[in-house]
Amino acid sequence: MSSLIAMALFAFVTSISPGPVNIVATSSGANFGFNKTLYHITGATIGFTSILLLLGVGAIEVFHENPEIMNYLSYIGAAFLLYMSYKIAFAPINKVNEENQATPPTILEGLLCQWLNPKAWIVAVSGVTVFSSNGENNTSSILLFSLVFFVVCFLSISVWAVMGVTIKKLLSHPEHYKLFNLIMGCILASTVIYLLIY
């Protein structure tokens, strides 16, 4: 029971903290509402859980033996996340109360936000290293850890999307939306640059 609580706390702290996936969720919530943001939330949750499962079945050894893979992943991920920040910052806005011409993030984009996010890989490698057991119970501990993370990750990203929906009430003019999108795009780009430097 104590290991389950530790898993849940680890999942919560790492999932609720600001990062690229949560910034995209907030922006999407503000621009498209919660229901249309569920695609991003679902894709990001599946993406992260699949990373955990992949590492749990042995891919973690590849990272331990070839640490340079993380460098390549960082650059590829940075390029994708900078593309997402551009897409957010310059999303087209129509008149208030008309349908937004931009499109919400898709399940695939949510998944790629995790797969190409260096923070996600660092958290996953750390989590699998700490919470997997050696020996026969490794599979069950990885499955339990992945299940806990699936639930906590989904709920945490949802919180950020709801914050975006709440912010939407303050965005009464197209100029407000443009400014909000520009700020969110810049925050995402800044996060990417920070992840590359540190």
PDB file of C-alpha atoms in Angstrom:
ATOM      1  CA  MET A   1       0.000   0.000   0.000  1.00  0.00           C
ATOM      2  CA  SER A   2       2.833   2.419   0.816  1.00  0.00           C
ATOM      3  CA  SER A   3       4.417   1.815  -2.609  1.00  0.00           C
ATOM      4  CA  LEU A   4       1.076   2.622  -4.274  1.00  0.00           C
ATOM      5  CA  ILE A   5       0.893   5.922  -2.369  1.00  0.00           C
ATOM      6  CA  ALA A   6       4.495   6.698  -3.327  1.00  0.00           C
ATOM      7  CA  MET A   7       3.706   5.936  -6.986  1.00  0.00           C
ATOM      8  CA  ALA A   8       0.630   8.170  -6.901  1.00  0.00           C
ATOM      9  CA  LEU A   9       2.540  11.045  -5.278  1.00  0.00           C
ATOM     10  CA  PHE A  10       5.383  10.747  -7.786  1.00  0.00           C
ATOM     11  CA  ALA A  11       2.875  10.656 -10.647  1.00  0.00           C
ATOM     12  CA  PHE A  12       0.979  13.657  -9.279  1.00  0.00           C
ATOM     13  CA  VAL A  13       4.006  15.879  -8.683  1.00  0.00           C
ATOM     14  CA  THR A  14       5.512  15.148 -12.090  1.00  0.00           C
ATOM     15  CA  SER A  15       2.210  15.342 -14.000  1.00  0.00           C
ATOM     16  CA  ILE A  16       0.726  18.489 -12.462  1.00  0.00           C
ATOM     17  CA  SER A  17       3.906  20.577 -12.745  1.00  0.00           C
ATOM     18  CA  PRO A  18       4.162  23.045 -15.648  1.00  0.00           C
ATOM     19  CA  GLY A  19       5.550  21.635 -18.849  1.00  0.00           C
ATOM     20  CA  PRO A  20       4.898  21.552 -22.590  1.00  0.00           C
ATOM     21  CA  VAL A  21       1.950  19.136 -22.432  1.00  0.00           C
ATOM     22  CA  ASN A  22       0.173  21.172 -19.753  1.00  0.00           C
ATOM     23  CA  ILE A  23       0.805  24.479 -21.527  1.00  0.00           C
ATOM     24  CA  VAL A  24      -0.750  23.077 -24.715  1.00  0.00           C
ATOM     25  CA  ALA A  25      -3.723  21.806 -22.654  1.00  0.00           C
ATOM     26  CA  THR A  26      -4.296  25.251 -21.126  1.00  0.00           C
ATOM     27  CA  SER A  27      -4.116  26.953 -24.504  1.00  0.00           C
ATOM     28  CA  SER A  28      -6.432  24.395 -26.076  1.00  0.00           C
ATOM     29  CA  GLY A  29      -8.912  24.648 -23.195  1.00  0.00           C
ATOM     30  CA  ALA A  30      -9.090  28.423 -23.634  1.00  0.00           C
ATOM     31  CA  ASN A  31      -9.440  28.265 -27.410  1.00  0.00           C
ATOM     32  CA  PHE A  32     -11.568  25.169 -27.964  1.00  0.00           C
ATOM     33  CA  GLY A  33     -13.156  24.202 -24.645  1.00  0.00           C
ATOM     34  CA  PHE A  34     -12.687  21.101 -22.536  1.00  0.00           C
ATOM     35  CA  ASN A  35     -14.403  18.541 -24.790  1.00  0.00           C
ATOM     36  CA  LYS A  36     -12.216  19.312 -27.817  1.00  0.00           C
ATOM     37  CA  THR A  37      -9.134  19.316 -25.583  1.00  0.00           C
ATOM     38  CA  LEU A  38      -9.882  15.726 -24.522  1.00  0.00           C
ATOM     39  CA  TYR A  39      -8.119  14.546 -27.705  1.00  0.00           C
ATOM     40  CA  HIS A  40      -4.876  16.161 -26.557  1.00  0.00           C
ATOM     41  CA  ILE A  41      -5.356  14.928 -22.982  1.00  0.00           C
ATOM     42  CA  THR A  42      -6.001  11.365 -24.155  1.00  0.00           C
ATOM     43  CA  GLY A  43      -3.094  11.363 -26.610  1.00  0.00           C
ATOM     44  CA  ALA A  44      -0.666  12.761 -24.038  1.00  0.00           C
ATOM     45  CA  THR A  45      -1.800  10.257 -21.402  1.00  0.00           C
ATOM     46  CA  ILE A  46      -1.475   7.305 -23.782  1.00  0.00           C
ATOM     47  CA  GLY A  47       1.863   8.676 -24.970  1.00  0.00           C
ATOM     48  CA  PHE A  48       3.364   8.878 -21.511  1.00  0.00           C
ATOM     49  CA  THR A  49       1.970   5.539 -20.370  1.00  0.00           C
ATOM     50  CA  SER A  50       3.380   3.861 -23.480  1.00  0.00           C
ATOM     51  CA  ILE A  51       6.819   5.332 -22.675  1.00  0.00           C
ATOM     52  CA  LEU A  52       6.609   3.795 -19.191  1.00  0.00           C
ATOM     53  CA  LEU A  53       5.621   0.409 -20.607  1.00  0.00           C
ATOM     54  CA  LEU A  54       8.367   0.512 -23.241  1.00  0.00           C
ATOM     55  CA  LEU A  55      10.999   1.343 -20.640  1.00  0.00           C
ATOM     56  CA  GLY A  56       9.577  -1.238 -18.262  1.00  0.00           C
ATOM     57  CA  VAL A  57       9.985  -4.082 -20.742  1.00  0.00           C
ATOM     58  CA  GLY A  58      13.676  -3.387 -21.139  1.00  0.00           C
ATOM     59  CA  ALA A  59      14.220  -0.317 -23.292  1.00  0.00           C
ATOM     60  CA  ILE A  60      15.591   1.478 -20.241  1.00  0.00           C
ATOM     61  CA  GLU A  61      18.840  -0.477 -20.737  1.00  0.00           C
ATOM     62  CA  VAL A  62      19.242   1.159 -24.151  1.00  0.00           C
ATOM     63  CA  PHE A  63      19.192   4.588 -22.476  1.00  0.00           C
ATOM     64  CA  HIS A  64      21.661   3.497 -19.802  1.00  0.00           C
ATOM     65  CA  GLU A  65      24.054   2.077 -22.410  1.00  0.00           C
ATOM     66  CA  ASN A  66      23.589   4.923 -24.940  1.00  0.00           C
ATOM     67  CA  PRO A  67      23.033   8.205 -23.086  1.00  0.00           C
ATOM     68  CA  GLU A  68      23.553  10.162 -26.317  1.00  0.00           C
ATOM     69  CA  ILE A  69      20.079   9.007 -27.409  1.00  0.00           C
ATOM     70  CA  MET A  70      18.667  11.518 -24.942  1.00  0.00           C
ATOM     71  CA  ASN A  71      20.568  14.311 -26.726  1.00  0.00           C
ATOM     72  CA  TYR A  72      19.095  13.357 -30.103  1.00  0.00           C
ATOM     73  CA  LEU A  73      15.650  13.054 -28.558  1.00  0.00           C
ATOM     74  CA  SER A  74      16.047  16.506 -26.997  1.00  0.00           C
ATOM     75  CA  TYR A  75      16.743  18.165 -30.354  1.00  0.00           C
ATOM     76  CA  ILE A  76      13.983  16.351 -32.230  1.00  0.00           C
ATOM     77  CA  GLY A  77      11.577  17.048 -29.389  1.00  0.00           C
ATOM     78  CA  ALA A  78      12.578  20.704 -29.241  1.00  0.00           C
ATOM     79  CA  ALA A  79      11.858  21.093 -32.955  1.00  0.00           C
ATOM     80  CA  PHE A  80       8.378  19.565 -32.585  1.00  0.00           C
ATOM     81  CA  LEU A  81       7.541  21.563 -29.459  1.00  0.00           C
ATOM     82  CA  LEU A  82       8.735  24.789 -31.103  1.00  0.00           C
ATOM     83  CA  TYR A  83       6.410  23.969 -34.008  1.00  0.00           C
ATOM     84  CA  MET A  84       3.577  23.543 -31.480  1.00  0.00           C
ATOM     85  CA  SER A  85       4.479  26.874 -29.839  1.00  0.00           C
ATOM     86  CA  TYR A  86       4.348  28.584 -33.254  1.00  0.00           C
ATOM     87  CA  LYS A  87       0.997  26.928 -33.977  1.00  0.00           C
ATOM     88  CA  ILE A  88      -0.385  28.193 -30.645  1.00  0.00           C
ATOM     89  CA  ALA A  89       1.099  31.699 -30.863  1.00  0.00           C
ATOM     90  CA  PHE A  90      -0.255  32.401 -34.333  1.00  0.00           C
ATOM     91  CA  ALA A  91      -3.531  30.473 -34.237  1.00  0.00           C
ATOM     92  CA  PRO A  92      -6.143  32.267 -36.366  1.00  0.00           C
ATOM     93  CA  ILE A  93      -8.932  33.920 -34.409  1.00  0.00           C
ATOM     94  CA  ASN A  94     -12.377  34.815 -35.751  1.00  0.00           C
ATOM     95  CA  LYS A  95     -14.833  37.279 -34.321  1.00  0.00           C
ATOM     96  CA  VAL A  96     -16.065  36.614 -30.809  1.00  0.00           C
ATOM     97  CA  ASN A  97     -18.843  34.012 -30.596  1.00  0.00           C
ATOM     98  CA  GLU A  98     -17.949  32.580 -34.017  1.00  0.00           C
ATOM     99  CA  GLU A  99     -16.334  29.205 -34.465  1.00  0.00           C
ATOM    100  CA  ASN A 100     -12.558  29.350 -34.151  1.00  0.00           C
ATOM    101  CA  GLN A 101     -10.869  28.581 -37.492  1.00  0.00           C
ATOM    102  CA  ALA A 102      -7.869  26.928 -35.853  1.00  0.00           C
ATOM    103  CA  THR A 103      -7.967  23.233 -35.010  1.00  0.00           C
ATOM    104  CA  PRO A 104      -7.501  21.766 -31.537  1.00  0.00           C
ATOM    105  CA  PRO A 105      -4.524  19.501 -30.864  1.00  0.00           C
ATOM    106  CA  THR A 106      -5.164  15.946 -32.026  1.00  0.00           C
ATOM    107  CA  ILE A 107      -4.599  12.655 -30.228  1.00  0.00           C
ATOM    108  CA  LEU A 108      -1.454  12.153 -32.314  1.00  0.00           C
ATOM    109  CA  GLU A 109      -0.116  15.608 -31.417  1.00  0.00           C
ATOM    110  CA  GLY A 110      -0.801  14.892 -27.743  1.00  0.00           C
ATOM    111  CA  LEU A 111       1.053  11.590 -28.037  1.00  0.00           C
ATOM    112  CA  LEU A 112       3.977  13.249 -29.835  1.00  0.00           C
ATOM    113  CA  CYS A 113       4.072  15.998 -27.182  1.00  0.00           C
ATOM    114  CA  GLN A 114       5.044  13.249 -24.740  1.00  0.00           C
ATOM    115  CA  TRP A 115       7.204  11.085 -27.012  1.00  0.00           C
ATOM    116  CA  LEU A 116       9.268  14.072 -28.133  1.00  0.00           C
ATOM    117  CA  ASN A 117       9.352  15.773 -24.728  1.00  0.00           C
ATOM    118  CA  PRO A 118      12.691  15.376 -22.909  1.00  0.00           C
ATOM    119  CA  LYS A 119      10.977  16.037 -19.552  1.00  0.00           C
ATOM    120  CA  ALA A 120       8.648  13.075 -20.153  1.00  0.00           C
ATOM    121  CA  TRP A 121      11.564  10.719 -20.839  1.00  0.00           C
ATOM    122  CA  ILE A 122      13.516  11.918 -17.808  1.00  0.00           C
ATOM    123  CA  VAL A 123      10.474  11.441 -15.556  1.00  0.00           C
ATOM    124  CA  ALA A 124       9.760   8.027 -17.092  1.00  0.00           C
ATOM    125  CA  VAL A 125      13.344   6.776 -16.748  1.00  0.00           C
ATOM    126  CA  SER A 126      13.454   8.001 -13.136  1.00  0.00           C
ATOM    127  CA  GLY A 127      10.090   6.462 -12.296  1.00  0.00           C
ATOM    128  CA  VAL A 128      10.789   3.091 -13.876  1.00  0.00           C
ATOM    129  CA  THR A 129      14.191   2.953 -12.182  1.00  0.00           C
ATOM    130  CA  VAL A 130      12.689   3.695  -8.763  1.00  0.00           C
ATOM    131  CA  PHE A 131       9.396   1.807  -8.925  1.00  0.00           C
ATOM    132  CA  SER A 132      10.214  -1.338 -10.901  1.00  0.00           C
ATOM    133  CA  SER A 133      11.210  -4.341  -8.857  1.00  0.00           C
ATOM    134  CA  ASN A 134      13.946  -6.733  -9.825  1.00  0.00           C
ATOM    135  CA  GLY A 135      12.909 -10.284 -10.462  1.00  0.00           C
ATOM    136  CA  GLU A 136       9.594 -11.982 -11.114  1.00  0.00           C
ATOM    137  CA  ASN A 137       7.357  -9.127  -9.927  1.00  0.00           C
ATOM    138  CA  ASN A 138       8.838  -6.589 -12.345  1.00  0.00           C
ATOM    139  CA  THR A 139       6.015  -6.951 -14.884  1.00  0.00           C
ATOM    140  CA  SER A 140       3.284  -6.482 -12.296  1.00  0.00           C
ATOM    141  CA  SER A 141       5.039  -3.490 -10.706  1.00  0.00           C
ATOM    142  CA  ILE A 142       5.484  -1.824 -14.121  1.00  0.00           C
ATOM    143  CA  LEU A 143       1.828  -2.475 -14.997  1.00  0.00           C
ATOM    144  CA  LEU A 144       0.672  -1.049 -11.663  1.00  0.00           C
ATOM    145  CA  PHE A 145       2.943   1.988 -12.020  1.00  0.00           C
ATOM    146  CA  SER A 146       1.667   2.566 -15.578  1.00  0.00           C
ATOM    147  CA  LEU A 147      -1.966   2.270 -14.479  1.00  0.00           C
ATOM    148  CA  VAL A 148      -1.446   4.731 -11.618  1.00  0.00           C
ATOM    149  CA  PHE A 149       0.316   7.129 -13.964  1.00  0.00           C
ATOM    150  CA  PHE A 150      -2.427   6.799 -16.598  1.00  0.00           C
ATOM    151  CA  VAL A 151      -5.111   7.920 -14.143  1.00  0.00           C
ATOM    152  CA  VAL A 152      -3.048  10.657 -12.482  1.00  0.00           C
ATOM    153  CA  CYS A 153      -1.660  11.969 -15.777  1.00  0.00           C
ATOM    154  CA  PHE A 154      -5.135  12.174 -17.350  1.00  0.00           C
ATOM    155  CA  LEU A 155      -6.538  14.030 -14.337  1.00  0.00           C
ATOM    156  CA  SER A 156      -3.541  16.383 -14.058  1.00  0.00           C
ATOM    157  CA  ILE A 157      -3.618  17.431 -17.708  1.00  0.00           C
ATOM    158  CA  SER A 158      -7.392  17.867 -17.351  1.00  0.00           C
ATOM    159  CA  VAL A 159      -6.807  20.364 -14.530  1.00  0.00           C
ATOM    160  CA  TRP A 160      -4.679  22.476 -16.873  1.00  0.00           C
ATOM    161  CA  ALA A 161      -7.347  22.271 -19.588  1.00  0.00           C
ATOM    162  CA  VAL A 162     -10.006  23.403 -17.090  1.00  0.00           C
ATOM    163  CA  MET A 163      -7.763  26.345 -16.163  1.00  0.00           C
ATOM    164  CA  GLY A 164      -7.770  27.239 -19.854  1.00  0.00           C
ATOM    165  CA  VAL A 165     -11.566  26.995 -19.994  1.00  0.00           C
ATOM    166  CA  THR A 166     -11.728  29.312 -16.969  1.00  0.00           C
ATOM    167  CA  ILE A 167      -9.354  31.784 -18.628  1.00  0.00           C
ATOM    168  CA  LYS A 168     -11.604  31.758 -21.711  1.00  0.00           C
ATOM    169  CA  LYS A 169     -14.202  33.747 -19.760  1.00  0.00           C
ATOM    170  CA  LEU A 170     -11.719  36.633 -19.568  1.00  0.00           C
ATOM    171  CA  LEU A 171     -11.058  36.614 -23.305  1.00  0.00           C
ATOM    172  CA  SER A 172     -13.983  38.681 -24.568  1.00  0.00           C
ATOM    173  CA  HIS A 173     -12.334  40.232 -27.645  1.00  0.00           C
ATOM    174  CA  PRO A 174     -10.327  38.754 -30.531  1.00  0.00           C
ATOM    175  CA  GLU A 175      -7.359  40.905 -29.465  1.00  0.00           C
ATOM    176  CA  HIS A 176      -7.428  39.209 -26.051  1.00  0.00           C
ATOM    177  CA  TYR A 177      -7.334  35.786 -27.714  1.00  0.00           C
ATOM    178  CA  LYS A 178      -4.435  36.848 -29.924  1.00  0.00           C
ATOM    179  CA  LEU A 179      -2.488  38.151 -26.935  1.00  0.00           C
ATOM    180  CA  PHE A 180      -3.280  35.049 -24.863  1.00  0.00           C
ATOM    181  CA  ASN A 181      -2.195  32.730 -27.695  1.00  0.00           C
ATOM    182  CA  LEU A 182       0.988  34.709 -28.250  1.00  0.00           C
ATOM    183  CA  ILE A 183       1.812  34.559 -24.523  1.00  0.00           C
ATOM    184  CA  MET A 184       1.090  30.802 -24.343  1.00  0.00           C
ATOM    185  CA  GLY A 185       3.195  30.169 -27.462  1.00  0.00           C
ATOM    186  CA  CYS A 186       6.072  32.178 -25.964  1.00  0.00           C
ATOM    187  CA  ILE A 187       5.785  30.326 -22.642  1.00  0.00           C
ATOM    188  CA  LEU A 188       5.938  26.989 -24.471  1.00  0.00           C
ATOM    189  CA  ALA A 189       8.933  28.122 -26.553  1.00  0.00           C
ATOM    190  CA  SER A 190      10.666  29.372 -23.382  1.00  0.00           C
ATOM    191  CA  THR A 191      10.026  26.023 -21.702  1.00  0.00           C
ATOM    192  CA  VAL A 192      11.593  24.214 -24.663  1.00  0.00           C
ATOM    193  CA  ILE A 193      14.653  26.455 -24.593  1.00  0.00           C
ATOM    194  CA  TYR A 194      14.964  25.944 -20.826  1.00  0.00           C
ATOM    195  CA  LEU A 195      14.799  22.156 -21.265  1.00  0.00           C
ATOM    196  CA  LEU A 196      17.536  22.305 -23.907  1.00  0.00           C
ATOM    197  CA  ILE A 197      19.850  24.449 -21.786  1.00  0.00           C
ATOM    198  CA  TYR A 198      19.411  22.564 -18.511  1.00  0.00           C
TER     199      TYR A 198
END
